[in-house]
């Protein structure tokens, strides 16, 4: 029995070239397409067409080739099949870190997406390209290093999306631009989810709320989740006749701690906080504790976060859980559909997971005098 070719696994990093796998016996042994062609008395290209289905081969020729294959115990490896079809069996992930580093939630997204790709027999080549003119982005798309690409950290106006749309290259976005027509995407409905969180606090009697958002830099850049989350907060507090204060916050625990201190110092009547900044969550909790506020007796906290992180804080966060693995799987499915049928209608998925009640929210307490 011929040993299978060892596959190269996840290829991660800006402009990282795929590492060559060690040569296996399948590549170096006489049991290959050339030997099959010689024994079946056909050309190498005919064997390739018979294996890939790229072009029709007569039934008699196909049977003769299949007989030789069975006699030799040959199993065509995935790389050979991909080469015969003009494929790389690699997908691009364009995922710039929003700040100086990836948050743990972002790493969850990467892991879920790579896992979903691997289940479909694809590798992932990652680029940290942040804009359409980025050189690594140009290489990824222009040199066709991948069969298709997934774009993350989407802005309402995103040069990468416009360039991909114009190129005709298969792509999917996790997140959506202001005008997403003509693209395939999967997204969380940040506007609706933040609105639900505000309504939950309102139902508990909270009248003075604060919204802890992503950083001011991301807001200014038009990051979709930050902008739509803020829209949802403003709409909800207006419709429910609440008082709402907005606080941008950098993506780290120290910033969350400082943000909590500011909220309590500047607006001590706030009894409820909604946040979409998971990376700052631990610091936000610490800052509230240091300000003498006990959760949820004195102040309630809710928002959007991955289930693992919502459960990691004490008390556990009432939150709309981010389905990172599901979103990765959906993105892979949508992208492979675009690769297989480029002219098919664009499919989209807007997810609105429920707000899971945990221990961080409760009835509004009387504000301090």
Short mmCIF file of the C-alpha atoms (twelve columns), coordinates in Angstrom:
data_MODEL
# 
_entry.id   MODEL 
# 
loop_
_atom_site.group_PDB 
_atom_site.id 
_atom_site.type_symbol 
_atom_site.label_atom_id 
_atom_site.label_alt_id 
_atom_site.label_comp_id 
_atom_site.label_asym_id 
_atom_site.label_seq_id 
_atom_site.Cartn_x 
_atom_site.Cartn_y 
_atom_site.Cartn_z 
_atom_site.pdbx_PDB_model_num 
ATOM 1   C CA . UNK A 1   0.000   0.000  0.000   1 
ATOM 2   C CA . UNK A 2   1.345   3.418  -0.910  1 
ATOM 3   C CA . UNK A 3   1.637   5.868  1.973   1 
ATOM 4   C CA . UNK A 4   -0.525  8.999  1.709   1 
ATOM 5   C CA . UNK A 5   1.122   12.381 1.209   1 
ATOM 6   C CA . UNK A 6   1.552   14.304 4.440   1 
ATOM 7   C CA . UNK A 7   -0.448  17.542 4.253   1 
ATOM 8   C CA . UNK A 8   0.873   20.939 5.262   1 
ATOM 9   C CA . UNK A 9   -1.348  22.422 7.949   1 
ATOM 10  C CA . UNK A 10  -2.399  25.994 8.785   1 
ATOM 11  C CA . UNK A 11  -0.217  28.630 7.175   1 
ATOM 12  C CA . UNK A 12  -0.424  31.750 9.332   1 
ATOM 13  C CA . UNK A 13  1.223   35.163 9.166   1 
ATOM 14  C CA . UNK A 14  1.481   38.165 6.896   1 
ATOM 15  C CA . UNK A 15  2.836   37.188 3.509   1 
ATOM 16  C CA . UNK A 16  3.951   33.764 4.737   1 
ATOM 17  C CA . UNK A 17  4.770   31.477 1.854   1 
ATOM 18  C CA . UNK A 18  3.443   27.923 2.103   1 
ATOM 19  C CA . UNK A 19  6.114   25.607 3.469   1 
ATOM 20  C CA . UNK A 20  6.949   22.664 1.297   1 
ATOM 21  C CA . UNK A 21  5.911   19.325 2.743   1 
ATOM 22  C CA . UNK A 22  8.601   16.639 2.887   1 
ATOM 23  C CA . UNK A 23  8.590   14.396 -0.180  1 
ATOM 24  C CA . UNK A 24  6.700   11.185 0.546   1 
ATOM 25  C CA . UNK A 25  6.932   7.808  -1.176  1 
ATOM 26  C CA . UNK A 26  3.824   8.662  -3.206  1 
ATOM 27  C CA . UNK A 27  5.722   11.498 -4.924  1 
ATOM 28  C CA . UNK A 28  8.986   9.610  -5.408  1 
ATOM 29  C CA . UNK A 29  7.796   6.064  -6.140  1 
ATOM 30  C CA . UNK A 30  6.963   4.686  -9.630  1 
ATOM 31  C CA . UNK A 31  3.329   4.328  -8.516  1 
ATOM 32  C CA . UNK A 32  2.209   7.624  -10.055 1 
ATOM 33  C CA . UNK A 33  0.148   9.068  -12.883 1 
ATOM 34  C CA . UNK A 34  2.947   8.483  -15.412 1 
ATOM 35  C CA . UNK A 35  3.109   4.776  -14.566 1 
ATOM 36  C CA . UNK A 36  -0.665  4.456  -14.708 1 
ATOM 37  C CA . UNK A 37  -0.677  6.125  -18.134 1 
ATOM 38  C CA . UNK A 38  2.045   3.763  -19.426 1 
ATOM 39  C CA . UNK A 39  0.253   0.629  -18.230 1 
ATOM 40  C CA . UNK A 40  -3.166  1.814  -19.468 1 
ATOM 41  C CA . UNK A 41  -1.597  2.897  -22.787 1 
ATOM 42  C CA . UNK A 42  -3.024  6.413  -22.578 1 
ATOM 43  C CA . UNK A 43  -1.535  9.873  -22.102 1 
ATOM 44  C CA . UNK A 44  -0.812  11.400 -18.697 1 
ATOM 45  C CA . UNK A 45  -3.409  14.086 -19.389 1 
ATOM 46  C CA . UNK A 46  -6.065  11.414 -20.013 1 
ATOM 47  C CA . UNK A 47  -5.307  9.866  -16.616 1 
ATOM 48  C CA . UNK A 48  -5.509  13.316 -15.025 1 
ATOM 49  C CA . UNK A 49  -8.892  13.980 -16.684 1 
ATOM 50  C CA . UNK A 50  -10.202 10.600 -15.583 1 
ATOM 51  C CA . UNK A 51  -9.183  11.268 -11.978 1 
ATOM 52  C CA . UNK A 52  -10.419 14.848 -11.791 1 
ATOM 53  C CA . UNK A 53  -13.478 14.732 -14.026 1 
ATOM 54  C CA . UNK A 54  -12.292 18.020 -15.560 1 
ATOM 55  C CA . UNK A 55  -12.905 16.719 -19.088 1 
ATOM 56  C CA . UNK A 56  -14.948 13.761 -20.365 1 
ATOM 57  C CA . UNK A 57  -13.186 10.458 -20.932 1 
ATOM 58  C CA . UNK A 58  -14.738 7.530  -22.777 1 
ATOM 59  C CA . UNK A 59  -16.239 4.819  -20.617 1 
ATOM 60  C CA . UNK A 60  -13.890 2.177  -22.062 1 
ATOM 61  C CA . UNK A 61  -10.806 4.316  -21.324 1 
ATOM 62  C CA . UNK A 62  -12.052 5.155  -17.850 1 
ATOM 63  C CA . UNK A 63  -12.557 1.469  -17.029 1 
ATOM 64  C CA . UNK A 64  -9.071  0.603  -18.317 1 
ATOM 65  C CA . UNK A 65  -7.497  3.308  -16.171 1 
ATOM 66  C CA . UNK A 66  -9.532  2.249  -13.139 1 
ATOM 67  C CA . UNK A 67  -8.416  -1.353 -13.577 1 
ATOM 68  C CA . UNK A 68  -4.761  -0.322 -13.606 1 
ATOM 69  C CA . UNK A 69  -5.288  1.831  -10.535 1 
ATOM 70  C CA . UNK A 70  -6.861  -1.064 -8.644  1 
ATOM 71  C CA . UNK A 71  -4.083  -3.438 -9.691  1 
ATOM 72  C CA . UNK A 72  -1.416  -0.990 -8.494  1 
ATOM 73  C CA . UNK A 73  -3.229  -0.081 -5.285  1 
ATOM 74  C CA . UNK A 74  -2.802  3.574  -6.184  1 
ATOM 75  C CA . UNK A 75  -4.698  6.290  -4.349  1 
ATOM 76  C CA . UNK A 76  -4.375  9.785  -5.875  1 
ATOM 77  C CA . UNK A 77  -3.461  12.267 -3.146  1 
ATOM 78  C CA . UNK A 78  -5.384  15.457 -2.497  1 
ATOM 79  C CA . UNK A 79  -2.579  17.641 -3.846  1 
ATOM 80  C CA . UNK A 80  -2.578  15.782 -7.167  1 
ATOM 81  C CA . UNK A 81  -6.347  16.065 -7.486  1 
ATOM 82  C CA . UNK A 82  -6.214  19.769 -6.697  1 
ATOM 83  C CA . UNK A 83  -3.426  20.331 -9.223  1 
ATOM 84  C CA . UNK A 84  -5.410  18.518 -11.884 1 
ATOM 85  C CA . UNK A 85  -8.360  20.844 -11.270 1 
ATOM 86  C CA . UNK A 86  -6.275  24.007 -11.184 1 
ATOM 87  C CA . UNK A 87  -6.945  24.478 -7.454  1 
ATOM 88  C CA . UNK A 88  -4.735  25.297 -4.502  1 
ATOM 89  C CA . UNK A 89  -7.040  23.693 -1.883  1 
ATOM 90  C CA . UNK A 90  -6.159  26.743 0.208   1 
ATOM 91  C CA . UNK A 91  -8.410  29.566 1.374   1 
ATOM 92  C CA . UNK A 92  -7.254  33.038 2.334   1 
ATOM 93  C CA . UNK A 93  -8.180  34.645 5.655   1 
ATOM 94  C CA . UNK A 94  -7.719  38.425 5.584   1 
ATOM 95  C CA . UNK A 95  -7.875  39.365 9.253   1 
ATOM 96  C CA . UNK A 96  -6.018  42.488 10.431  1 
ATOM 97  C CA . UNK A 97  -5.840  42.856 14.215  1 
ATOM 98  C CA . UNK A 98  -8.042  45.797 15.209  1 
ATOM 99  C CA . UNK A 99  -5.394  47.015 17.662  1 
ATOM 100 C CA . UNK A 100 -1.787  46.038 18.377  1 
ATOM 101 C CA . UNK A 101 -2.689  42.395 18.988  1 
ATOM 102 C CA . UNK A 102 -5.390  39.792 18.489  1 
ATOM 103 C CA . UNK A 103 -7.884  39.501 21.304  1 
ATOM 104 C CA . UNK A 104 -8.802  36.061 22.610  1 
ATOM 105 C CA . UNK A 105 -12.209 36.367 20.955  1 
ATOM 106 C CA . UNK A 106 -10.523 37.054 17.615  1 
ATOM 107 C CA . UNK A 107 -8.330  33.997 18.120  1 
ATOM 108 C CA . UNK A 108 -11.513 32.002 18.735  1 
ATOM 109 C CA . UNK A 109 -12.783 33.174 15.352  1 
ATOM 110 C CA . UNK A 110 -9.538  32.135 13.671  1 
ATOM 111 C CA . UNK A 111 -9.593  28.711 15.346  1 
ATOM 112 C CA . UNK A 112 -13.226 28.074 14.454  1 
ATOM 113 C CA . UNK A 113 -12.716 29.065 10.850  1 
ATOM 114 C CA . UNK A 114 -9.569  26.945 10.415  1 
ATOM 115 C CA . UNK A 115 -11.356 23.978 11.985  1 
ATOM 116 C CA . UNK A 116 -14.274 24.401 9.563   1 
ATOM 117 C CA . UNK A 117 -11.898 24.656 6.601   1 
ATOM 118 C CA . UNK A 118 -9.991  21.554 7.669   1 
ATOM 119 C CA . UNK A 119 -13.241 19.593 7.840   1 
ATOM 120 C CA . UNK A 120 -13.706 20.404 4.145   1 
ATOM 121 C CA . UNK A 121 -10.110 19.395 3.311   1 
ATOM 122 C CA . UNK A 122 -8.822  22.962 2.889   1 
ATOM 123 C CA . UNK A 123 -5.829  24.711 4.417   1 
ATOM 124 C CA . UNK A 124 -5.875  28.393 5.403   1 
ATOM 125 C CA . UNK A 125 -3.350  31.070 4.466   1 
ATOM 126 C CA . UNK A 126 -3.677  34.105 6.701   1 
ATOM 127 C CA . UNK A 127 -2.921  37.707 5.786   1 
ATOM 128 C CA . UNK A 128 -3.015  40.639 8.184   1 
ATOM 129 C CA . UNK A 129 -3.767  43.066 5.348   1 
ATOM 130 C CA . UNK A 130 -5.684  46.062 6.632   1 
ATOM 131 C CA . UNK A 131 -6.574  47.886 3.423   1 
ATOM 132 C CA . UNK A 132 -7.013  47.219 -0.289  1 
ATOM 133 C CA . UNK A 133 -3.633  48.736 -1.143  1 
ATOM 134 C CA . UNK A 134 -1.739  46.512 1.323   1 
ATOM 135 C CA . UNK A 135 1.000   44.566 -0.505  1 
ATOM 136 C CA . UNK A 136 0.251   41.246 1.190   1 
ATOM 137 C CA . UNK A 137 -3.397  41.638 0.179   1 
ATOM 138 C CA . UNK A 138 -2.345  42.324 -3.409  1 
ATOM 139 C CA . UNK A 139 -0.153  39.219 -3.452  1 
ATOM 140 C CA . UNK A 140 -2.852  37.023 -1.952  1 
ATOM 141 C CA . UNK A 141 -5.453  38.012 -4.538  1 
ATOM 142 C CA . UNK A 142 -3.424  39.148 -7.538  1 
ATOM 143 C CA . UNK A 143 -1.185  36.088 -7.627  1 
ATOM 144 C CA . UNK A 144 -4.091  33.689 -6.977  1 
ATOM 145 C CA . UNK A 145 -2.341  32.024 -4.054  1 
ATOM 146 C CA . UNK A 146 -5.722  30.861 -2.781  1 
ATOM 147 C CA . UNK A 147 -8.995  29.662 -4.300  1 
ATOM 148 C CA . UNK A 148 -11.039 32.277 -2.416  1 
ATOM 149 C CA . UNK A 149 -10.812 34.600 0.559   1 
ATOM 150 C CA . UNK A 150 -12.645 35.445 3.781   1 
ATOM 151 C CA . UNK A 151 -12.412 39.045 4.974   1 
ATOM 152 C CA . UNK A 152 -12.842 40.011 8.633   1 
ATOM 153 C CA . UNK A 153 -12.831 43.227 10.703  1 
ATOM 154 C CA . UNK A 154 -15.109 44.869 8.158   1 
ATOM 155 C CA . UNK A 155 -15.600 48.619 7.983   1 
ATOM 156 C CA . UNK A 156 -18.747 50.333 6.746   1 
ATOM 157 C CA . UNK A 157 -16.639 51.654 3.863   1 
ATOM 158 C CA . UNK A 158 -14.015 48.995 3.159   1 
ATOM 159 C CA . UNK A 159 -11.487 49.289 0.333   1 
ATOM 160 C CA . UNK A 160 -10.732 45.559 0.472   1 
ATOM 161 C CA . UNK A 161 -14.361 44.644 -0.182  1 
ATOM 162 C CA . UNK A 162 -14.622 47.060 -3.098  1 
ATOM 163 C CA . UNK A 163 -11.440 45.710 -4.659  1 
ATOM 164 C CA . UNK A 164 -12.569 42.109 -4.280  1 
ATOM 165 C CA . UNK A 165 -15.974 42.902 -5.700  1 
ATOM 166 C CA . UNK A 166 -14.387 44.571 -8.742  1 
ATOM 167 C CA . UNK A 167 -11.914 41.720 -9.318  1 
ATOM 168 C CA . UNK A 168 -14.525 38.957 -9.478  1 
ATOM 169 C CA . UNK A 169 -12.369 36.873 -7.109  1 
ATOM 170 C CA . UNK A 170 -14.487 34.586 -4.860  1 
ATOM 171 C CA . UNK A 171 -14.785 36.054 -1.379  1 
ATOM 172 C CA . UNK A 172 -17.013 36.201 1.696   1 
ATOM 173 C CA . UNK A 173 -17.028 38.704 4.544   1 
ATOM 174 C CA . UNK A 174 -17.618 38.123 8.253   1 
ATOM 175 C CA . UNK A 175 -19.365 41.396 8.905   1 
ATOM 176 C CA . UNK A 176 -20.901 43.645 6.252   1 
ATOM 177 C CA . UNK A 177 -20.338 47.072 4.752   1 
ATOM 178 C CA . UNK A 178 -22.888 49.874 4.731   1 
ATOM 179 C CA . UNK A 179 -24.063 48.729 1.281   1 
ATOM 180 C CA . UNK A 180 -23.416 44.974 1.157   1 
ATOM 181 C CA . UNK A 181 -25.361 44.180 -2.037  1 
ATOM 182 C CA . UNK A 182 -23.365 42.053 -4.434  1 
ATOM 183 C CA . UNK A 183 -21.431 40.252 -1.701  1 
ATOM 184 C CA . UNK A 184 -21.818 37.074 0.334   1 
ATOM 185 C CA . UNK A 185 -21.516 37.579 4.081   1 
ATOM 186 C CA . UNK A 186 -22.297 36.284 7.564   1 
ATOM 187 C CA . UNK A 187 -22.704 38.748 10.407  1 
ATOM 188 C CA . UNK A 188 -23.987 39.326 13.924  1 
ATOM 189 C CA . UNK A 189 -26.836 41.826 14.117  1 
ATOM 190 C CA . UNK A 190 -25.043 44.137 16.546  1 
ATOM 191 C CA . UNK A 191 -27.771 46.762 16.312  1 
ATOM 192 C CA . UNK A 192 -30.541 44.321 17.262  1 
ATOM 193 C CA . UNK A 193 -28.474 42.592 19.976  1 
ATOM 194 C CA . UNK A 194 -27.451 45.799 21.732  1 
ATOM 195 C CA . UNK A 195 -31.085 46.927 21.543  1 
ATOM 196 C CA . UNK A 196 -32.145 43.675 23.252  1 
ATOM 197 C CA . UNK A 197 -29.577 44.210 26.013  1 
ATOM 198 C CA . UNK A 198 -30.890 47.731 26.638  1 
ATOM 199 C CA . UNK A 199 -34.476 46.447 26.742  1 
ATOM 200 C CA . UNK A 200 -33.457 43.748 29.214  1 
ATOM 201 C CA . UNK A 201 -31.999 46.365 31.555  1 
ATOM 202 C CA . UNK A 202 -35.039 48.588 31.080  1 
ATOM 203 C CA . UNK A 203 -37.335 45.698 32.014  1 
ATOM 204 C CA . UNK A 204 -35.357 45.378 35.258  1 
ATOM 205 C CA . UNK A 205 -36.019 49.015 36.066  1 
ATOM 206 C CA . UNK A 206 -32.707 50.556 34.994  1 
ATOM 207 C CA . UNK A 207 -33.107 54.130 33.716  1 
ATOM 208 C CA . UNK A 208 -29.497 55.369 33.548  1 
ATOM 209 C CA . UNK A 209 -27.232 53.321 31.283  1 
ATOM 210 C CA . UNK A 210 -23.709 53.460 29.884  1 
ATOM 211 C CA . UNK A 211 -22.480 51.845 26.668  1 
ATOM 212 C CA . UNK A 212 -18.865 50.613 26.685  1 
ATOM 213 C CA . UNK A 213 -17.866 50.389 23.027  1 
ATOM 214 C CA . UNK A 214 -14.696 49.553 21.096  1 
ATOM 215 C CA . UNK A 215 -11.973 52.210 20.851  1 
ATOM 216 C CA . UNK A 216 -12.417 55.716 19.458  1 
ATOM 217 C CA . UNK A 217 -9.918  54.858 16.709  1 
ATOM 218 C CA . UNK A 218 -12.092 51.965 15.521  1 
ATOM 219 C CA . UNK A 219 -15.195 54.140 15.655  1 
ATOM 220 C CA . UNK A 220 -13.457 56.806 13.580  1 
ATOM 221 C CA . UNK A 221 -12.338 54.150 11.085  1 
ATOM 222 C CA . UNK A 222 -15.937 53.016 10.676  1 
ATOM 223 C CA . UNK A 223 -15.618 49.524 12.141  1 
ATOM 224 C CA . UNK A 224 -18.976 47.912 11.518  1 
ATOM 225 C CA . UNK A 225 -19.531 46.250 14.898  1 
ATOM 226 C CA . UNK A 226 -18.659 49.418 16.832  1 
ATOM 227 C CA . UNK A 227 -20.781 51.718 14.672  1 
ATOM 228 C CA . UNK A 228 -23.846 49.463 14.500  1 
ATOM 229 C CA . UNK A 229 -23.608 48.661 18.203  1 
ATOM 230 C CA . UNK A 230 -23.661 52.370 19.012  1 
ATOM 231 C CA . UNK A 231 -26.625 52.857 16.670  1 
ATOM 232 C CA . UNK A 232 -28.528 50.132 18.517  1 
ATOM 233 C CA . UNK A 233 -27.790 51.693 21.900  1 
ATOM 234 C CA . UNK A 234 -28.867 55.178 20.841  1 
ATOM 235 C CA . UNK A 235 -32.052 53.920 19.199  1 
ATOM 236 C CA . UNK A 236 -33.041 51.841 22.247  1 
ATOM 237 C CA . UNK A 237 -32.443 54.516 24.906  1 
ATOM 238 C CA . UNK A 238 -34.351 57.029 22.801  1 
ATOM 239 C CA . UNK A 239 -37.328 54.728 22.236  1 
ATOM 240 C CA . UNK A 240 -37.454 53.714 25.924  1 
ATOM 241 C CA . UNK A 241 -36.901 57.258 27.201  1 
ATOM 242 C CA . UNK A 242 -33.746 56.310 29.113  1 
ATOM 243 C CA . UNK A 243 -30.561 58.228 29.851  1 
ATOM 244 C CA . UNK A 244 -27.643 56.815 27.869  1 
ATOM 245 C CA . UNK A 245 -23.930 57.669 28.034  1 
ATOM 246 C CA . UNK A 246 -21.407 56.408 25.437  1 
ATOM 247 C CA . UNK A 247 -17.818 55.475 26.367  1 
ATOM 248 C CA . UNK A 248 -15.284 54.303 23.749  1 
ATOM 249 C CA . UNK A 249 -12.733 51.910 25.270  1 
ATOM 250 C CA . UNK A 250 -9.519  50.318 24.013  1 
ATOM 251 C CA . UNK A 251 -9.387  46.527 23.694  1 
ATOM 252 C CA . UNK A 252 -7.603  45.571 26.911  1 
ATOM 253 C CA . UNK A 253 -8.286  45.049 30.601  1 
ATOM 254 C CA . UNK A 254 -6.457  48.188 31.757  1 
ATOM 255 C CA . UNK A 255 -8.639  50.319 29.496  1 
ATOM 256 C CA . UNK A 256 -11.756 48.585 30.834  1 
ATOM 257 C CA . UNK A 257 -10.718 49.304 34.409  1 
ATOM 258 C CA . UNK A 258 -10.089 52.973 33.634  1 
ATOM 259 C CA . UNK A 259 -13.394 53.197 31.762  1 
ATOM 260 C CA . UNK A 260 -15.341 51.855 34.761  1 
ATOM 261 C CA . UNK A 261 -13.665 54.397 37.031  1 
ATOM 262 C CA . UNK A 262 -14.636 57.229 34.659  1 
ATOM 263 C CA . UNK A 263 -18.246 56.091 34.408  1 
ATOM 264 C CA . UNK A 264 -18.677 55.916 38.180  1 
ATOM 265 C CA . UNK A 265 -16.901 59.245 38.751  1 
ATOM 266 C CA . UNK A 266 -18.696 61.169 35.992  1 
ATOM 267 C CA . UNK A 267 -22.113 59.490 36.114  1 
ATOM 268 C CA . UNK A 268 -22.647 57.864 39.539  1 
ATOM 269 C CA . UNK A 269 -26.367 57.405 38.811  1 
ATOM 270 C CA . UNK A 270 -25.620 54.776 36.134  1 
ATOM 271 C CA . UNK A 271 -26.988 51.396 37.264  1 
ATOM 272 C CA . UNK A 272 -26.654 49.427 34.020  1 
ATOM 273 C CA . UNK A 273 -23.835 48.911 31.500  1 
ATOM 274 C CA . UNK A 274 -24.003 47.404 28.012  1 
ATOM 275 C CA . UNK A 275 -20.706 46.442 26.371  1 
ATOM 276 C CA . UNK A 276 -19.490 45.015 23.062  1 
ATOM 277 C CA . UNK A 277 -15.839 45.160 24.187  1 
ATOM 278 C CA . UNK A 278 -15.114 41.648 25.382  1 
ATOM 279 C CA . UNK A 279 -11.369 42.266 25.655  1 
ATOM 280 C CA . UNK A 280 -11.982 44.985 28.264  1 
ATOM 281 C CA . UNK A 281 -14.548 42.991 30.241  1 
ATOM 282 C CA . UNK A 282 -12.295 41.716 33.055  1 
ATOM 283 C CA . UNK A 283 -10.932 45.196 33.685  1 
ATOM 284 C CA . UNK A 284 -14.424 46.669 33.591  1 
ATOM 285 C CA . UNK A 285 -15.479 44.305 36.382  1 
ATOM 286 C CA . UNK A 286 -12.399 45.191 38.456  1 
ATOM 287 C CA . UNK A 287 -12.981 48.898 37.989  1 
ATOM 288 C CA . UNK A 288 -16.583 48.630 39.168  1 
ATOM 289 C CA . UNK A 289 -15.497 46.676 42.239  1 
ATOM 290 C CA . UNK A 290 -12.811 49.249 43.049  1 
ATOM 291 C CA . UNK A 291 -15.447 51.980 42.744  1 
ATOM 292 C CA . UNK A 292 -17.475 50.180 45.435  1 
ATOM 293 C CA . UNK A 293 -20.120 48.752 43.087  1 
ATOM 294 C CA . UNK A 294 -21.150 45.115 43.554  1 
ATOM 295 C CA . UNK A 295 -22.492 43.270 40.460  1 
ATOM 296 C CA . UNK A 296 -25.498 42.894 40.178  1 
ATOM 297 C CA . UNK A 297 -26.615 44.352 43.527  1 
ATOM 298 C CA . UNK A 298 -25.482 47.889 42.705  1 
ATOM 299 C CA . UNK A 299 -24.938 47.756 38.960  1 
ATOM 300 C CA . UNK A 300 -25.901 45.349 36.171  1 
ATOM 301 C CA . UNK A 301 -23.653 44.492 33.210  1 
ATOM 302 C CA . UNK A 302 -24.693 42.866 29.934  1 
ATOM 303 C CA . UNK A 303 -23.617 42.863 26.293  1 
ATOM 304 C CA . UNK A 304 -22.199 40.747 23.468  1 
ATOM 305 C CA . UNK A 305 -19.404 38.239 24.190  1 
ATOM 306 C CA . UNK A 306 -18.244 34.712 23.504  1 
ATOM 307 C CA . UNK A 307 -19.802 32.162 25.844  1 
ATOM 308 C CA . UNK A 308 -16.403 31.090 27.172  1 
ATOM 309 C CA . UNK A 309 -15.573 34.641 28.234  1 
ATOM 310 C CA . UNK A 310 -19.055 35.361 29.562  1 
ATOM 311 C CA . UNK A 311 -18.687 32.357 31.860  1 
ATOM 312 C CA . UNK A 312 -15.108 33.227 32.860  1 
ATOM 313 C CA . UNK A 313 -15.952 36.419 34.768  1 
ATOM 314 C CA . UNK A 314 -17.586 36.476 38.200  1 
ATOM 315 C CA . UNK A 315 -20.507 36.872 38.242  1 
ATOM 316 C CA . UNK A 316 -21.056 35.307 34.835  1 
ATOM 317 C CA . UNK A 317 -22.090 37.823 32.193  1 
ATOM 318 C CA . UNK A 318 -25.649 38.015 30.880  1 
ATOM 319 C CA . UNK A 319 -24.876 38.247 27.175  1 
ATOM 320 C CA . UNK A 320 -25.718 37.479 23.584  1 
ATOM 321 C CA . UNK A 321 -23.103 34.798 22.952  1 
ATOM 322 C CA . UNK A 322 -20.885 35.242 19.882  1 
ATOM 323 C CA . UNK A 323 -21.118 31.961 17.891  1 
ATOM 324 C CA . UNK A 324 -17.545 32.105 16.570  1 
ATOM 325 C CA . UNK A 325 -17.398 28.481 15.414  1 
ATOM 326 C CA . UNK A 326 -20.797 28.659 13.728  1 
ATOM 327 C CA . UNK A 327 -19.836 31.850 11.926  1 
ATOM 328 C CA . UNK A 328 -16.600 30.269 10.731  1 
ATOM 329 C CA . UNK A 329 -18.450 27.227 9.416   1 
ATOM 330 C CA . UNK A 330 -21.055 29.357 7.645   1 
ATOM 331 C CA . UNK A 331 -18.347 31.541 6.084   1 
ATOM 332 C CA . UNK A 332 -16.532 28.461 4.756   1 
ATOM 333 C CA . UNK A 333 -19.762 27.049 3.321   1 
ATOM 334 C CA . UNK A 334 -20.644 30.347 1.634   1 
ATOM 335 C CA . UNK A 335 -17.152 30.712 0.189   1 
ATOM 336 C CA . UNK A 336 -17.030 27.197 -1.229  1 
ATOM 337 C CA . UNK A 337 -20.407 27.873 -2.848  1 
ATOM 338 C CA . UNK A 338 -18.955 31.011 -4.486  1 
ATOM 339 C CA . UNK A 339 -15.938 29.045 -5.720  1 
ATOM 340 C CA . UNK A 340 -18.068 26.238 -7.167  1 
ATOM 341 C CA . UNK A 341 -20.793 28.471 -8.678  1 
ATOM 342 C CA . UNK A 342 -19.470 32.029 -9.222  1 
ATOM 343 C CA . UNK A 343 -22.660 33.081 -11.039 1 
ATOM 344 C CA . UNK A 344 -25.049 31.842 -8.322  1 
ATOM 345 C CA . UNK A 345 -27.065 34.402 -6.306  1 
ATOM 346 C CA . UNK A 346 -25.242 35.792 -3.287  1 
ATOM 347 C CA . UNK A 347 -26.288 34.205 -0.002  1 
ATOM 348 C CA . UNK A 348 -26.101 35.996 3.342   1 
ATOM 349 C CA . UNK A 349 -26.702 35.129 7.011   1 
ATOM 350 C CA . UNK A 350 -27.541 37.654 9.725   1 
ATOM 351 C CA . UNK A 351 -27.372 35.980 13.152  1 
ATOM 352 C CA . UNK A 352 -29.246 37.171 16.236  1 
ATOM 353 C CA . UNK A 353 -28.406 34.745 19.065  1 
ATOM 354 C CA . UNK A 354 -30.550 35.081 22.208  1 
ATOM 355 C CA . UNK A 355 -29.399 37.017 25.246  1 
ATOM 356 C CA . UNK A 356 -28.483 34.307 27.784  1 
ATOM 357 C CA . UNK A 357 -29.477 35.216 31.338  1 
ATOM 358 C CA . UNK A 358 -26.600 34.634 33.740  1 
ATOM 359 C CA . UNK A 359 -25.717 36.303 37.026  1 
ATOM 360 C CA . UNK A 360 -24.575 39.825 36.120  1 
ATOM 361 C CA . UNK A 361 -27.989 41.510 35.820  1 
ATOM 362 C CA . UNK A 362 -30.667 42.190 38.395  1 
ATOM 363 C CA . UNK A 363 -33.267 44.755 39.432  1 
ATOM 364 C CA . UNK A 364 -32.117 48.350 39.479  1 
ATOM 365 C CA . UNK A 365 -30.841 49.540 42.831  1 
ATOM 366 C CA . UNK A 366 -31.472 53.002 44.176  1 
ATOM 367 C CA . UNK A 367 -28.671 55.262 42.876  1 
ATOM 368 C CA . UNK A 368 -26.380 56.930 45.428  1 
ATOM 369 C CA . UNK A 369 -27.477 60.334 46.643  1 
# 
